[in-house]
Coordinates of C-alpha atoms in Angstrom, one line a residue:
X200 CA 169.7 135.0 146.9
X201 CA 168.0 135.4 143.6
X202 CA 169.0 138.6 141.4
X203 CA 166.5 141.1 140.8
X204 CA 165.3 140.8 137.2
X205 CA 166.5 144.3 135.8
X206 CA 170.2 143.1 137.6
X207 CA 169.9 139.4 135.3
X208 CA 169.4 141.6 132.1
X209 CA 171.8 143.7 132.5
X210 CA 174.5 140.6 133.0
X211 CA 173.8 138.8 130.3
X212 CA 174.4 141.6 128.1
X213 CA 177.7 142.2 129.3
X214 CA 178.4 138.7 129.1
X215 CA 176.9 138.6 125.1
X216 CA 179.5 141.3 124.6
X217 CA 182.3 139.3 124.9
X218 CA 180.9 136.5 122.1
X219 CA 181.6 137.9 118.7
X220 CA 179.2 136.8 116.5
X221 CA 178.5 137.8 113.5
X222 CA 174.9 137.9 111.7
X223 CA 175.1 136.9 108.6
X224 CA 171.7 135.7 106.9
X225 CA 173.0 134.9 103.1
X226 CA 170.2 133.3 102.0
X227 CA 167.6 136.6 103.0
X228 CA 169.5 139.4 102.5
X229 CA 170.4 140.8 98.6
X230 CA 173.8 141.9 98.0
X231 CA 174.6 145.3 98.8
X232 CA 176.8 146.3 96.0
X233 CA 178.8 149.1 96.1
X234 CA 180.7 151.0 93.2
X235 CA 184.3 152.6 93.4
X236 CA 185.2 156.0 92.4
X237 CA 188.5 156.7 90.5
X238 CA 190.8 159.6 90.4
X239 CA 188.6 160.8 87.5
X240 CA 185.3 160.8 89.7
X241 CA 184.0 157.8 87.3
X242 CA 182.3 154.8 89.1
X243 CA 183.7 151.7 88.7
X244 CA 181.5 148.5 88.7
X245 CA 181.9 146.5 92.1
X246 CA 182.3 143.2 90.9
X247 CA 179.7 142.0 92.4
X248 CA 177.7 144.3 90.3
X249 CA 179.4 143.0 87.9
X250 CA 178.2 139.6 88.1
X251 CA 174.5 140.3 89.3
X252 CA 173.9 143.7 87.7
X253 CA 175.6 144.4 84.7
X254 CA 176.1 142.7 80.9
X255 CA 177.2 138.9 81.8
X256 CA 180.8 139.1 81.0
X257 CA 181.3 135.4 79.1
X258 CA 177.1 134.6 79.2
X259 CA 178.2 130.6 79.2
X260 CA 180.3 130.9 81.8
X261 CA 177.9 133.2 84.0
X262 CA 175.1 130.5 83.4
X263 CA 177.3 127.6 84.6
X264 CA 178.1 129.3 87.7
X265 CA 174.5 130.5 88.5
X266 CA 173.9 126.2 88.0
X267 CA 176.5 125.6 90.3
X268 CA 175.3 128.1 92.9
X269 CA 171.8 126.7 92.9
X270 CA 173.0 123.3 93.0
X271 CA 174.4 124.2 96.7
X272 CA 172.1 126.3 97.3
X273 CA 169.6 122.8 97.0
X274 CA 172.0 120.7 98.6
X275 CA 172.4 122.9 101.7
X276 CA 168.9 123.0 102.1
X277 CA 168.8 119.4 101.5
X278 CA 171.4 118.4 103.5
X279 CA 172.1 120.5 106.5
X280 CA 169.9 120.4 109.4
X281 CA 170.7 123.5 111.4
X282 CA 171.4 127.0 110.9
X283 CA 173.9 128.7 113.3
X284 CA 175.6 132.3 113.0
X285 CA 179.1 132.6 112.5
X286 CA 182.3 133.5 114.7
X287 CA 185.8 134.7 114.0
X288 CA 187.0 131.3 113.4
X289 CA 185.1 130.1 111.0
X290 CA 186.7 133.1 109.1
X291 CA 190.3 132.3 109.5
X292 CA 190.1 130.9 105.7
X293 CA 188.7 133.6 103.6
X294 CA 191.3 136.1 102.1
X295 CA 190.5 139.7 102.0
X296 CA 191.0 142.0 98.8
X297 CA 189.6 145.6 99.7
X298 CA 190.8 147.4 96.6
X299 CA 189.3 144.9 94.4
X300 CA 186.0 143.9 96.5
X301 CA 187.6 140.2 96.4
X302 CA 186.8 137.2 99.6
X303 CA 188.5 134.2 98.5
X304 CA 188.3 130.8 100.6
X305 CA 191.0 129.3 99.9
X306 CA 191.4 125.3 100.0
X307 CA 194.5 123.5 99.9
X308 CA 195.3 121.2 97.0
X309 CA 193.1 123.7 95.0
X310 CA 195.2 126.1 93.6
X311 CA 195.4 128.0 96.8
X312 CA 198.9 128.8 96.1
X313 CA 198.7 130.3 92.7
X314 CA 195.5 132.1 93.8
X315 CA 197.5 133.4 97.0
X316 CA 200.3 134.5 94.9
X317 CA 197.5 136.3 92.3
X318 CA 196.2 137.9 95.0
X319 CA 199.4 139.7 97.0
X320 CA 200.1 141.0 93.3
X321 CA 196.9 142.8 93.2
X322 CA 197.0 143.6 96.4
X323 CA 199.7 145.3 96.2
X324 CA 202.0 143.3 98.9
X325 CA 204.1 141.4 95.7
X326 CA 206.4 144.4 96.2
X327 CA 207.9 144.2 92.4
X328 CA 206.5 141.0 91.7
X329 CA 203.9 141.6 88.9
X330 CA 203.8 138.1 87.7
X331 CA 202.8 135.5 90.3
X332 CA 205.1 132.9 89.5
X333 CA 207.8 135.2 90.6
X334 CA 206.6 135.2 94.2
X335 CA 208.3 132.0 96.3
X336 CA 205.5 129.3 97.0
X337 CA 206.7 129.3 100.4
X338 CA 206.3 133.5 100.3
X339 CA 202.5 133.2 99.3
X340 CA 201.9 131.3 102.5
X341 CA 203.6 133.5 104.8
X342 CA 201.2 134.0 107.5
X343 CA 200.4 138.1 107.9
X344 CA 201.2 139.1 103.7
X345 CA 197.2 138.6 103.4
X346 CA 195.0 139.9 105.6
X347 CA 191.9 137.3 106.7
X348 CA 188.4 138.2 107.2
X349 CA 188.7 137.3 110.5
X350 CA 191.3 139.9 111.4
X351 CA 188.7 142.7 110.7
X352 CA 185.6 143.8 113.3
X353 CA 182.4 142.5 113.4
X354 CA 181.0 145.7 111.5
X355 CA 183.4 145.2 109.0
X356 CA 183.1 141.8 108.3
X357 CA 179.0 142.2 107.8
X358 CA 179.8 144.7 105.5
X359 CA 182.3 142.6 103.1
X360 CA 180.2 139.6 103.6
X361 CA 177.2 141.9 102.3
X362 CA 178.8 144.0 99.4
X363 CA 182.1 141.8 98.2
X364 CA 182.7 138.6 95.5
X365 CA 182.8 135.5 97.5
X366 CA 184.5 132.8 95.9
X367 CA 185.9 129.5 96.3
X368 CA 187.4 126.5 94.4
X369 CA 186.8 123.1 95.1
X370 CA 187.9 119.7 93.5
X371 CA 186.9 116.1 93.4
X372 CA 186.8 115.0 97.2
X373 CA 189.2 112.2 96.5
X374 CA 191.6 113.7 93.7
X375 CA 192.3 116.3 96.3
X376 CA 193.1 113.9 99.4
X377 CA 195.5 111.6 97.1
X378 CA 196.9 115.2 96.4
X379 CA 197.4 116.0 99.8
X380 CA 198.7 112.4 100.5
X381 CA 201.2 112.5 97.7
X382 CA 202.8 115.8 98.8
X383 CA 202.7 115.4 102.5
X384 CA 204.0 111.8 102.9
X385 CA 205.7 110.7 99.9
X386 CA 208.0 114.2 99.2
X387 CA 211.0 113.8 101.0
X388 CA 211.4 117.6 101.8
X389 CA 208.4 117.7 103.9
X390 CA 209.9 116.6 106.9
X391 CA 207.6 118.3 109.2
X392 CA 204.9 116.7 108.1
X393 CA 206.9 113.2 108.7
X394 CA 207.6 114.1 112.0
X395 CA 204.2 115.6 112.6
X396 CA 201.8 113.4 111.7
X397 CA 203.6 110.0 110.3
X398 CA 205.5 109.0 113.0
X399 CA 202.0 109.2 114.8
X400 CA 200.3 107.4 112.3
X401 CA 203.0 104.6 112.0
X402 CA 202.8 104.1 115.6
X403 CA 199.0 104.1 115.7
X404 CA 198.2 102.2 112.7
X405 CA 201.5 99.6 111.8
X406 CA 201.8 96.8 113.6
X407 CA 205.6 96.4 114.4
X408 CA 206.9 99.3 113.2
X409 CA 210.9 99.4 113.0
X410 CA 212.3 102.4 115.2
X411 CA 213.7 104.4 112.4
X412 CA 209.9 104.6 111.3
X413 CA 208.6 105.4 114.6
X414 CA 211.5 108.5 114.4
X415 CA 211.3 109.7 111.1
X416 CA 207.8 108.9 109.7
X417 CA 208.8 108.9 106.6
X418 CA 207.8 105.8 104.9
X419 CA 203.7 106.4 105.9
X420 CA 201.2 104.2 103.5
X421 CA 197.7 105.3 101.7
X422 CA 196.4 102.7 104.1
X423 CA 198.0 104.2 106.7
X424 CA 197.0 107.5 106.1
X425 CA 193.1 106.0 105.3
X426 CA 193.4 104.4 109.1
X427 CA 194.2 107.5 110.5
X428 CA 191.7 109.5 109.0
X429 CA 188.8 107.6 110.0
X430 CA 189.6 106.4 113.5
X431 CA 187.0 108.3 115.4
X432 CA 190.4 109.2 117.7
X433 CA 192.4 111.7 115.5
X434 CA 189.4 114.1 115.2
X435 CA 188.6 113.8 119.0
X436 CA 192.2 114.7 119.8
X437 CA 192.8 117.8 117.4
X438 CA 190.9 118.8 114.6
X439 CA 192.1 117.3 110.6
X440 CA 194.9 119.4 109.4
X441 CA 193.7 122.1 106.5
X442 CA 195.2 120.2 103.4
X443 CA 192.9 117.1 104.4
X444 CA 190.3 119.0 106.5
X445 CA 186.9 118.6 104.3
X446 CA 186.0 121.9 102.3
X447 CA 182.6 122.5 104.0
X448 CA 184.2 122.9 107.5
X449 CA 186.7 125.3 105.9
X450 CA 184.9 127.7 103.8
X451 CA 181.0 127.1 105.5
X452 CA 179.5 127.1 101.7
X453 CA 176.0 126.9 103.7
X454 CA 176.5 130.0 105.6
X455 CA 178.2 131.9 103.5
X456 CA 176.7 132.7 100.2
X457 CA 179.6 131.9 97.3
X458 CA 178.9 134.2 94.6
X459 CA 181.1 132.0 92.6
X460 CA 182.0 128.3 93.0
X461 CA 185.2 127.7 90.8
X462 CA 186.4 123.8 90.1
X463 CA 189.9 122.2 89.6
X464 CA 188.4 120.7 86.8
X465 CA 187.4 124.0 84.8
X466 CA 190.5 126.3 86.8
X467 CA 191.6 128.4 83.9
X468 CA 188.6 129.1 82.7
X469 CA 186.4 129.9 86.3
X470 CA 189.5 131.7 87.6
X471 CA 190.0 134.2 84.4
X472 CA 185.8 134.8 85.2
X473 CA 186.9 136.0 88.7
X474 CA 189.7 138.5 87.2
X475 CA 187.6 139.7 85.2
X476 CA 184.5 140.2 87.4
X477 CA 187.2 142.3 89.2
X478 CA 188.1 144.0 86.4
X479 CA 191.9 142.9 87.0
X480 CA 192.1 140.3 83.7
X481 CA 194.3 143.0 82.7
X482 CA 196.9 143.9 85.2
X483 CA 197.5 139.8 86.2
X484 CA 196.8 136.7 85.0
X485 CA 196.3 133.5 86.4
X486 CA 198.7 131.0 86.3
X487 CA 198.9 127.8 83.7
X488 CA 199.1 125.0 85.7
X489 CA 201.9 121.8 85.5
X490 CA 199.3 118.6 84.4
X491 CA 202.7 116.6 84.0
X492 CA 202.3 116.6 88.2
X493 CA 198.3 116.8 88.9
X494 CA 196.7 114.2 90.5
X495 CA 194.3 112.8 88.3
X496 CA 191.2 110.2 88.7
X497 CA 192.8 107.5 87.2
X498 CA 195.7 108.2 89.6
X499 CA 193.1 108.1 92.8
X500 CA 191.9 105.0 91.6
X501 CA 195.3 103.4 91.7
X502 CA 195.5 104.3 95.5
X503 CA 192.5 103.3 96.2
X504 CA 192.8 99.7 94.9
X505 CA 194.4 98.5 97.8
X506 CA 191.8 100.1 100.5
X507 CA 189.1 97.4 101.6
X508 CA 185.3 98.2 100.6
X509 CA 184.7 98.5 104.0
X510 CA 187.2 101.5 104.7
X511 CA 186.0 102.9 101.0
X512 CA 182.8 103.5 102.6
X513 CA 183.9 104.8 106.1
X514 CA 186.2 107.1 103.9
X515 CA 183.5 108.3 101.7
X516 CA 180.8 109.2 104.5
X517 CA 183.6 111.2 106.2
X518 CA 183.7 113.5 102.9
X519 CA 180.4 112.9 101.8
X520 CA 179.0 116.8 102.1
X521 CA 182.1 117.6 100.0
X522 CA 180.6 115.3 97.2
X523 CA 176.7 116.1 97.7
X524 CA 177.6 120.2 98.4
X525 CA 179.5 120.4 94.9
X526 CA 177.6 117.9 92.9
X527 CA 180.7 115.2 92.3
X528 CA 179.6 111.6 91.7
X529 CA 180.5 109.1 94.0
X530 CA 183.7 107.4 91.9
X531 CA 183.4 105.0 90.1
X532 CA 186.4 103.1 91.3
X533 CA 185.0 102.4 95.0
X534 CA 183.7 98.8 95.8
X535 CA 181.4 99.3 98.6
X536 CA 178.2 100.2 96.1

């Protein structure tokens, strides 16, 4: 027996109650920005007002990242068919400074870890750490020490989305998988990883492997881990893990308007822009990085010598939003062109 109209209405409702979704329109809504008082009753900048309202702190620097922001800005609309809204999970990334008016996507293999560790200083959660090289690497990942956007209600999360800094860092598509590769498989400490991911790739991808390789999964190739990657299998059984997951599916750059798109290649510089935006450049400062370790492009290119053309381009249009979204150049290594 059919329901009564008024009966239908009122179900569906109920039932949109229980999908959390959160309306975020980034392209047709300005920034709200909001100011902070201190103890003396004096409003502080937001930095958000900061980088849209105020005197440009660094002018060069504030015009390369309003290029960068229109260059995703045209690639998104070039690029991406559909617009959805979006939920909880697609929040699970994006780092949460209230006292400073901070979101931070973070990316693995882009300096999350040094950001991370910047961050529970001025958030206070450091304890007596006041220089983030102080705080354990394994301490800045400790799931709970920084709260995620997704933790907070719907409310709350339109109103950061609206009145907060949004910022990411990104890095050569291919830099950062050899990166990921290099620390994941070829490190002997990271015997999780082994056991999670290269035995499976070793017995999906070798032909003939030896049983202490099956066990272990210690010994995984480049090849290997290229195999595995594009076999239309490993995403249908369980999404990529986050330090080889592509950057778009992480951070949503195309529904979620980055005020500020920082680059591995330019860190020092974009992320001492971000400080001071906060107004923080003060109290901490970002880390120097090793270059004696960093995966460079010359260094991609050796790994990729031995990967077929034909795998080079499977590879390449499985990252290829990561290239177009952040304006890298297809490099010039690969032998499919």
């Amino acid at each position: 027996m059919r329901k009564p109209r008024g009966i239908r209405m009122v179900s569906a409702l109920c039932l949109g109650c229980f999908i959390v979704v959160i309306f975020y329109f980034n392209s047709s809504l300005r920034p709200e920005h909001l100011s902070e008082r201190s103890s003396g009753q004096k409003t502080r900048r937001s930095p958000l007002q900061s980088l849209y309202e105020g005197e440009q702190v660094e002018s060069a620097v504030a015009a390369v990242h309003q290029g960068r922001r229109e260059l995703l800005e045209e690639a998104c609309r070039s690029y991406t068919r559909k617009r959805r809204v979006l939920i909880p999970e697609d929040l699970k990334h994006i780092i949460v400074d209230d006292q400073h008016g901070l979101l931070y996507c973070y990316v693995p293999k882009v300096a999350c870890t040094n950001w991370k560790r910047v961050l529970m200083v001025l958030t206070g959660v450091s304890g007596d750490h006041k220089d983030p090289l102080a705080i354990p690497a394994n301490e800045a990942h400790v799931p709970g020490n920084l709260r995620t956007l997704s933790e907070y209600s719907t409310p709350q999360i339109n109103q950061r989305l609206r009145s907060y800094l949004k910022f990411i860092f990104v890095r050569e598509p291919f830099e950062r998988l050899v990166s990921a590769y290099r620390n994941k498989f070829t490190r002997s400490y990271n015997t999780a990883f082994h056991k999670r991911y290269g035995t499976k790739i070793i017995r999906r991808h070798r032909p003939d492997p030896r049983p202490e390789a099956l066990e272990k999964g210690d010994d995984v190739s480049f090849e290997e881990f290229v195999y595995y990657l594009v076999d239309p299998a490993t995403q249908r059984e369980e999404p990529f893990n986050e330090h080889w997951e592509r950057v778009h599916s992480l951070c949503h750059p195309c529904l979620i308007h980055y005020d500020i798109v920082g680059k591995y290649e330019t860190l020092e510089q974009d992320s001492r822009y971000v400080l001071q935006l906060a107004g923080a450049d003060q109290q901490v400062h970002f880390p120097a990085s090793s270059k004696s370790t960093r995966t460079t492009g010359d260094m991609a290119a050796n790994f990729f010598q031995n990967i077929s053309p034909f795998y080079q381009k499977k590879l390449y249009n499985l990252y290829r939003m990561d290239f177009l979204l952040f304006n890298y150049s297809v490099p010039a290594y690969l032998k499919f062109r």
